[in-house]
PDB file of C-alpha atoms in Angstrom:
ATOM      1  CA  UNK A   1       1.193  -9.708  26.224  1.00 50.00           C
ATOM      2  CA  UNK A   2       2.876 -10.697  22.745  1.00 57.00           C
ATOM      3  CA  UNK A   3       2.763 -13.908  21.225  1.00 62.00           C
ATOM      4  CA  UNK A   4       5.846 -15.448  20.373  1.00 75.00           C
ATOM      5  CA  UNK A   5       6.844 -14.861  16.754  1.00 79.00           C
ATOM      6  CA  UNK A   6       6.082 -18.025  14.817  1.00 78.00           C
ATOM      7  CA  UNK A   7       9.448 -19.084  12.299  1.00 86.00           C
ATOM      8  CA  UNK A   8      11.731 -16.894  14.587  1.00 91.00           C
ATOM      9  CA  UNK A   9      14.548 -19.082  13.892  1.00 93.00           C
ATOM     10  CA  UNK A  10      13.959 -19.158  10.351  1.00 94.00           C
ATOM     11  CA  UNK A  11      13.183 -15.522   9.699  1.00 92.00           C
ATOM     12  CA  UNK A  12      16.228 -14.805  12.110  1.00 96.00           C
ATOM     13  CA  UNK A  13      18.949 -17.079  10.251  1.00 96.00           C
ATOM     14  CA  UNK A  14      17.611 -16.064   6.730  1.00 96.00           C
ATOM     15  CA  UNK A  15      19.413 -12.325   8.143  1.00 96.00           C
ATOM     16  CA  UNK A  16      22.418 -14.621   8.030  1.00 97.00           C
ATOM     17  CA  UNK A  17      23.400 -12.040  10.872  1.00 98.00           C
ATOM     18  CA  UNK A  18      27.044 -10.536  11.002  1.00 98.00           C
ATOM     19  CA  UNK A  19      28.098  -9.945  14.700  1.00 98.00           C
ATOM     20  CA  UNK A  20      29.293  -6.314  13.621  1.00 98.00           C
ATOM     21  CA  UNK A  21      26.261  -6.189  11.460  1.00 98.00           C
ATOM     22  CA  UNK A  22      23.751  -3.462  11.831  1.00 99.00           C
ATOM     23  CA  UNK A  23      19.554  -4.292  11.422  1.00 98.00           C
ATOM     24  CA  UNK A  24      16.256  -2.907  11.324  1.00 98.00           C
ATOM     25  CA  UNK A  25      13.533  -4.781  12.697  1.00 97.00           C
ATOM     26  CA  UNK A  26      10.924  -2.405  11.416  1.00 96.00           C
ATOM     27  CA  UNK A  27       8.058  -4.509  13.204  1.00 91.00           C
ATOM     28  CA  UNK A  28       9.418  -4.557  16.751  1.00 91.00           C
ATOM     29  CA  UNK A  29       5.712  -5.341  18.939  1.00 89.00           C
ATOM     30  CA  UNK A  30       6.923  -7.640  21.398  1.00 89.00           C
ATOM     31  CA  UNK A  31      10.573  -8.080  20.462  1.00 90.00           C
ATOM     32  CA  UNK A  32      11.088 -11.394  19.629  1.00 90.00           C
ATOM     33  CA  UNK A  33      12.299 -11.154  16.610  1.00 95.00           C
ATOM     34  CA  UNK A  34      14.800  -8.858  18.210  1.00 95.00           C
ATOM     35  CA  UNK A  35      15.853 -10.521  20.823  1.00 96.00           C
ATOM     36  CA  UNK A  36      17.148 -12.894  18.904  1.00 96.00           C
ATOM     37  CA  UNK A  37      19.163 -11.049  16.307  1.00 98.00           C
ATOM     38  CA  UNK A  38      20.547  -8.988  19.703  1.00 98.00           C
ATOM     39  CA  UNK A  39      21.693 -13.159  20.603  1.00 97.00           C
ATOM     40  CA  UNK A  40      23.260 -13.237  17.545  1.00 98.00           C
ATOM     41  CA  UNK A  41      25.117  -9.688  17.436  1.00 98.00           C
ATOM     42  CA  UNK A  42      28.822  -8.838  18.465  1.00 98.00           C
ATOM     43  CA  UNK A  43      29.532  -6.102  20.640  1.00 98.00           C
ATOM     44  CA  UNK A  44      30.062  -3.669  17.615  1.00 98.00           C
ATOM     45  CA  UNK A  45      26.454  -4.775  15.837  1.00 98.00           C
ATOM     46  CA  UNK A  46      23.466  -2.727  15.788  1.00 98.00           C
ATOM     47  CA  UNK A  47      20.459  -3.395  15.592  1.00 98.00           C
ATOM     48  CA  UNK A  48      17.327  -0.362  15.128  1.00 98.00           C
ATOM     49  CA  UNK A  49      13.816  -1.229  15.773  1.00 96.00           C
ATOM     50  CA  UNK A  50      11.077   0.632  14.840  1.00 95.00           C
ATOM     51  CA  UNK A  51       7.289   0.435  15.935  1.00 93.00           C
ATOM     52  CA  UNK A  52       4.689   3.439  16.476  1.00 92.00           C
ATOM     53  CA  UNK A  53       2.539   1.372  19.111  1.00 87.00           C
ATOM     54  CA  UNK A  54       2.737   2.326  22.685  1.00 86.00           C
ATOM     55  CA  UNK A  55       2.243  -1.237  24.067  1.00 83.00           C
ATOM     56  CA  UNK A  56       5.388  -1.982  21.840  1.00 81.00           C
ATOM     57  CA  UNK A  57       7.522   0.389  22.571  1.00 85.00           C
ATOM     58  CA  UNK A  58       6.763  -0.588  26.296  1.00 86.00           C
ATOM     59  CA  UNK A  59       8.857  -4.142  25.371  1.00 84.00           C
ATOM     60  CA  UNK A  60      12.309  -1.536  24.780  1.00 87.00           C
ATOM     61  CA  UNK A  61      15.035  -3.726  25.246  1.00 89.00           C
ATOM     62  CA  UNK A  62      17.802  -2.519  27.290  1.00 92.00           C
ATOM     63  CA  UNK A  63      20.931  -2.917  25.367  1.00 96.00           C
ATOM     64  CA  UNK A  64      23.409  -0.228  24.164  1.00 97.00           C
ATOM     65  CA  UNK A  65      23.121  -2.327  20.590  1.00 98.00           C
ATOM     66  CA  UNK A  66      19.557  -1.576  20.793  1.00 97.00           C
ATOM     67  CA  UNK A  67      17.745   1.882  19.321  1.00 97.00           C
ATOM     68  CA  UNK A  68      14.224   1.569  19.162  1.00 96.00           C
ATOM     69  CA  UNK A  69      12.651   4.437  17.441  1.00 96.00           C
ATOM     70  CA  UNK A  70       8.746   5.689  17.929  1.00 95.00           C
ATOM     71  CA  UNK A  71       7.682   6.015  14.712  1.00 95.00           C
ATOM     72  CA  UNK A  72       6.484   4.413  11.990  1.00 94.00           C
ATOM     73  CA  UNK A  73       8.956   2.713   9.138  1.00 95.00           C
ATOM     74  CA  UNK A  74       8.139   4.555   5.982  1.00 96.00           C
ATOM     75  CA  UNK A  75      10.715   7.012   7.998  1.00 96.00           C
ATOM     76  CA  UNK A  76      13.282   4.510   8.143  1.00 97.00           C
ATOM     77  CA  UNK A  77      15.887   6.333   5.448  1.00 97.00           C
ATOM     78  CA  UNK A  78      15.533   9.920   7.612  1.00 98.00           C
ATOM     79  CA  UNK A  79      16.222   7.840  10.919  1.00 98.00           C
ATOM     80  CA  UNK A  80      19.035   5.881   9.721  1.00 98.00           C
ATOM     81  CA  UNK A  81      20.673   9.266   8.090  1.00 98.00           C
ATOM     82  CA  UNK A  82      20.200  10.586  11.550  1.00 98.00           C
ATOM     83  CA  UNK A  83      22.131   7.927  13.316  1.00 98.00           C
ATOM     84  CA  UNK A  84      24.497   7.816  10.833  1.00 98.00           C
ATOM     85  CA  UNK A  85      24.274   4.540   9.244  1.00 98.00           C
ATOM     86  CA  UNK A  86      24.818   4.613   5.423  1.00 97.00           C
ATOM     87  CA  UNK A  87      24.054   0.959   4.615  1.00 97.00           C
ATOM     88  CA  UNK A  88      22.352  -1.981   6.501  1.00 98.00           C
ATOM     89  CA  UNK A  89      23.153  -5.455   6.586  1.00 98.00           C
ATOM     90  CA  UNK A  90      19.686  -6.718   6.755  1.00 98.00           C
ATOM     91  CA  UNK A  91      15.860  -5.791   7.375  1.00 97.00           C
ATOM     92  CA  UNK A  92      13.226  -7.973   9.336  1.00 96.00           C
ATOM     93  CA  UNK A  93       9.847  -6.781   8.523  1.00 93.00           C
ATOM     94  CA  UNK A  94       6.625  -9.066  10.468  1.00 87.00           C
ATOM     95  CA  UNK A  95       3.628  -8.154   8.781  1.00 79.00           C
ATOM     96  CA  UNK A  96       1.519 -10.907  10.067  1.00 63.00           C
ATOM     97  CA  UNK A  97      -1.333  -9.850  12.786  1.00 61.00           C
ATOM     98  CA  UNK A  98      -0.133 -10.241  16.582  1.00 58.00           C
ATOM     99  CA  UNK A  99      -2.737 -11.846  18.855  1.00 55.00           C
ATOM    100  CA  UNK A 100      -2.039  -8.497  20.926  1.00 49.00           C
ATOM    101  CA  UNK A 101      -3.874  -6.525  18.715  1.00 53.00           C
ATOM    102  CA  UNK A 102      -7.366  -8.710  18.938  1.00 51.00           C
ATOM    103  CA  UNK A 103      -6.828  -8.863  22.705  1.00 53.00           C
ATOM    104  CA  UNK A 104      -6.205  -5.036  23.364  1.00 52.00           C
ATOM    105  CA  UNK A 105      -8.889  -4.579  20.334  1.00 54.00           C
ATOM    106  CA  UNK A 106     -11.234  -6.563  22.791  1.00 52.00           C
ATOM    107  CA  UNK A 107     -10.174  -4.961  26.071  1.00 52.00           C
ATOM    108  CA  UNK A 108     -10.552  -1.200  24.988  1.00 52.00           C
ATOM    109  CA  UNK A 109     -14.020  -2.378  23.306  1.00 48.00           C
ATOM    110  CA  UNK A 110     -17.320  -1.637  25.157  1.00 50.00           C
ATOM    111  CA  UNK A 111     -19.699  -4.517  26.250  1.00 54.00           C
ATOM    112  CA  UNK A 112     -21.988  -4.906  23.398  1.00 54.00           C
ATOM    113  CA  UNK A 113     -20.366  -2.309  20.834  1.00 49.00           C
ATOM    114  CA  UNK A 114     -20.500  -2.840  17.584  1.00 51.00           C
ATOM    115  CA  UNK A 115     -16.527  -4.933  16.573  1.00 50.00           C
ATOM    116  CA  UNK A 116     -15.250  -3.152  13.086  1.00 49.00           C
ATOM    117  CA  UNK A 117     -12.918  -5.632  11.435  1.00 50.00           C
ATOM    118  CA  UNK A 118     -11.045  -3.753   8.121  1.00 53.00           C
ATOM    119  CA  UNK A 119      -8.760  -6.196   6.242  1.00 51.00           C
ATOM    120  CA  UNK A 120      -7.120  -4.545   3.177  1.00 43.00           C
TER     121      UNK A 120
END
């Protein structure tokens, strides 16, 4: 399970969202963030999420606003070029750590082994 994303109201509202806007969440995980900014869309919006985790791209949201790709960001420009969108209104990028990640760290850890921690 996902935490909830902490300053989701601020992060969201600093988007100052259009409702025909189109996004890019390029952090999707549990898809909080995107959630909202899909509250905040009009019918013609659009938002594009992006996230190269399995257990993410589990959370797709079912909304015909909603394109989550399965990849990472850094091939955000091909993506968008392939969708067609020429300009976006606004980008949400999370890089803090999720919970998730310690807990399924711990779960696909065996008993005993050895925990590798690499912060850069």
């Amino acid at each position: 399970m996902y935490h909830n994303p902490v300053l989701l109201k601020e992060s969201v509202d600093g988007l100052n969202i259009k409702e025909d806007g189109v996004y890019v969440d390029v952090t999707f995980g549990g898809g909080g963030h995107s959630k909202e900014i899909l509250k905040r869309l009009g019918a013609e919006g659009k938002l594009f999420a992006f996230d190269q985790d399995e257990d993410a791209q589990a959370n797709a949201l079912g909304d015909p606003r909603f394109t989550l790709i399965a990849e990472n960001f850094r091939y955000i420009a091909q993506f968008l070029k392939f969708y067609g969108i020429r300009k976006v209104d606004g980008i949400l990028a999370d890089y803090g750590v999720s919970s998730h990640q310690f807990d399924k760290r711990k779960e696909d850890s065996l008993p005993d082994s050895p925990q590798v921690l690499i912060c850069a």
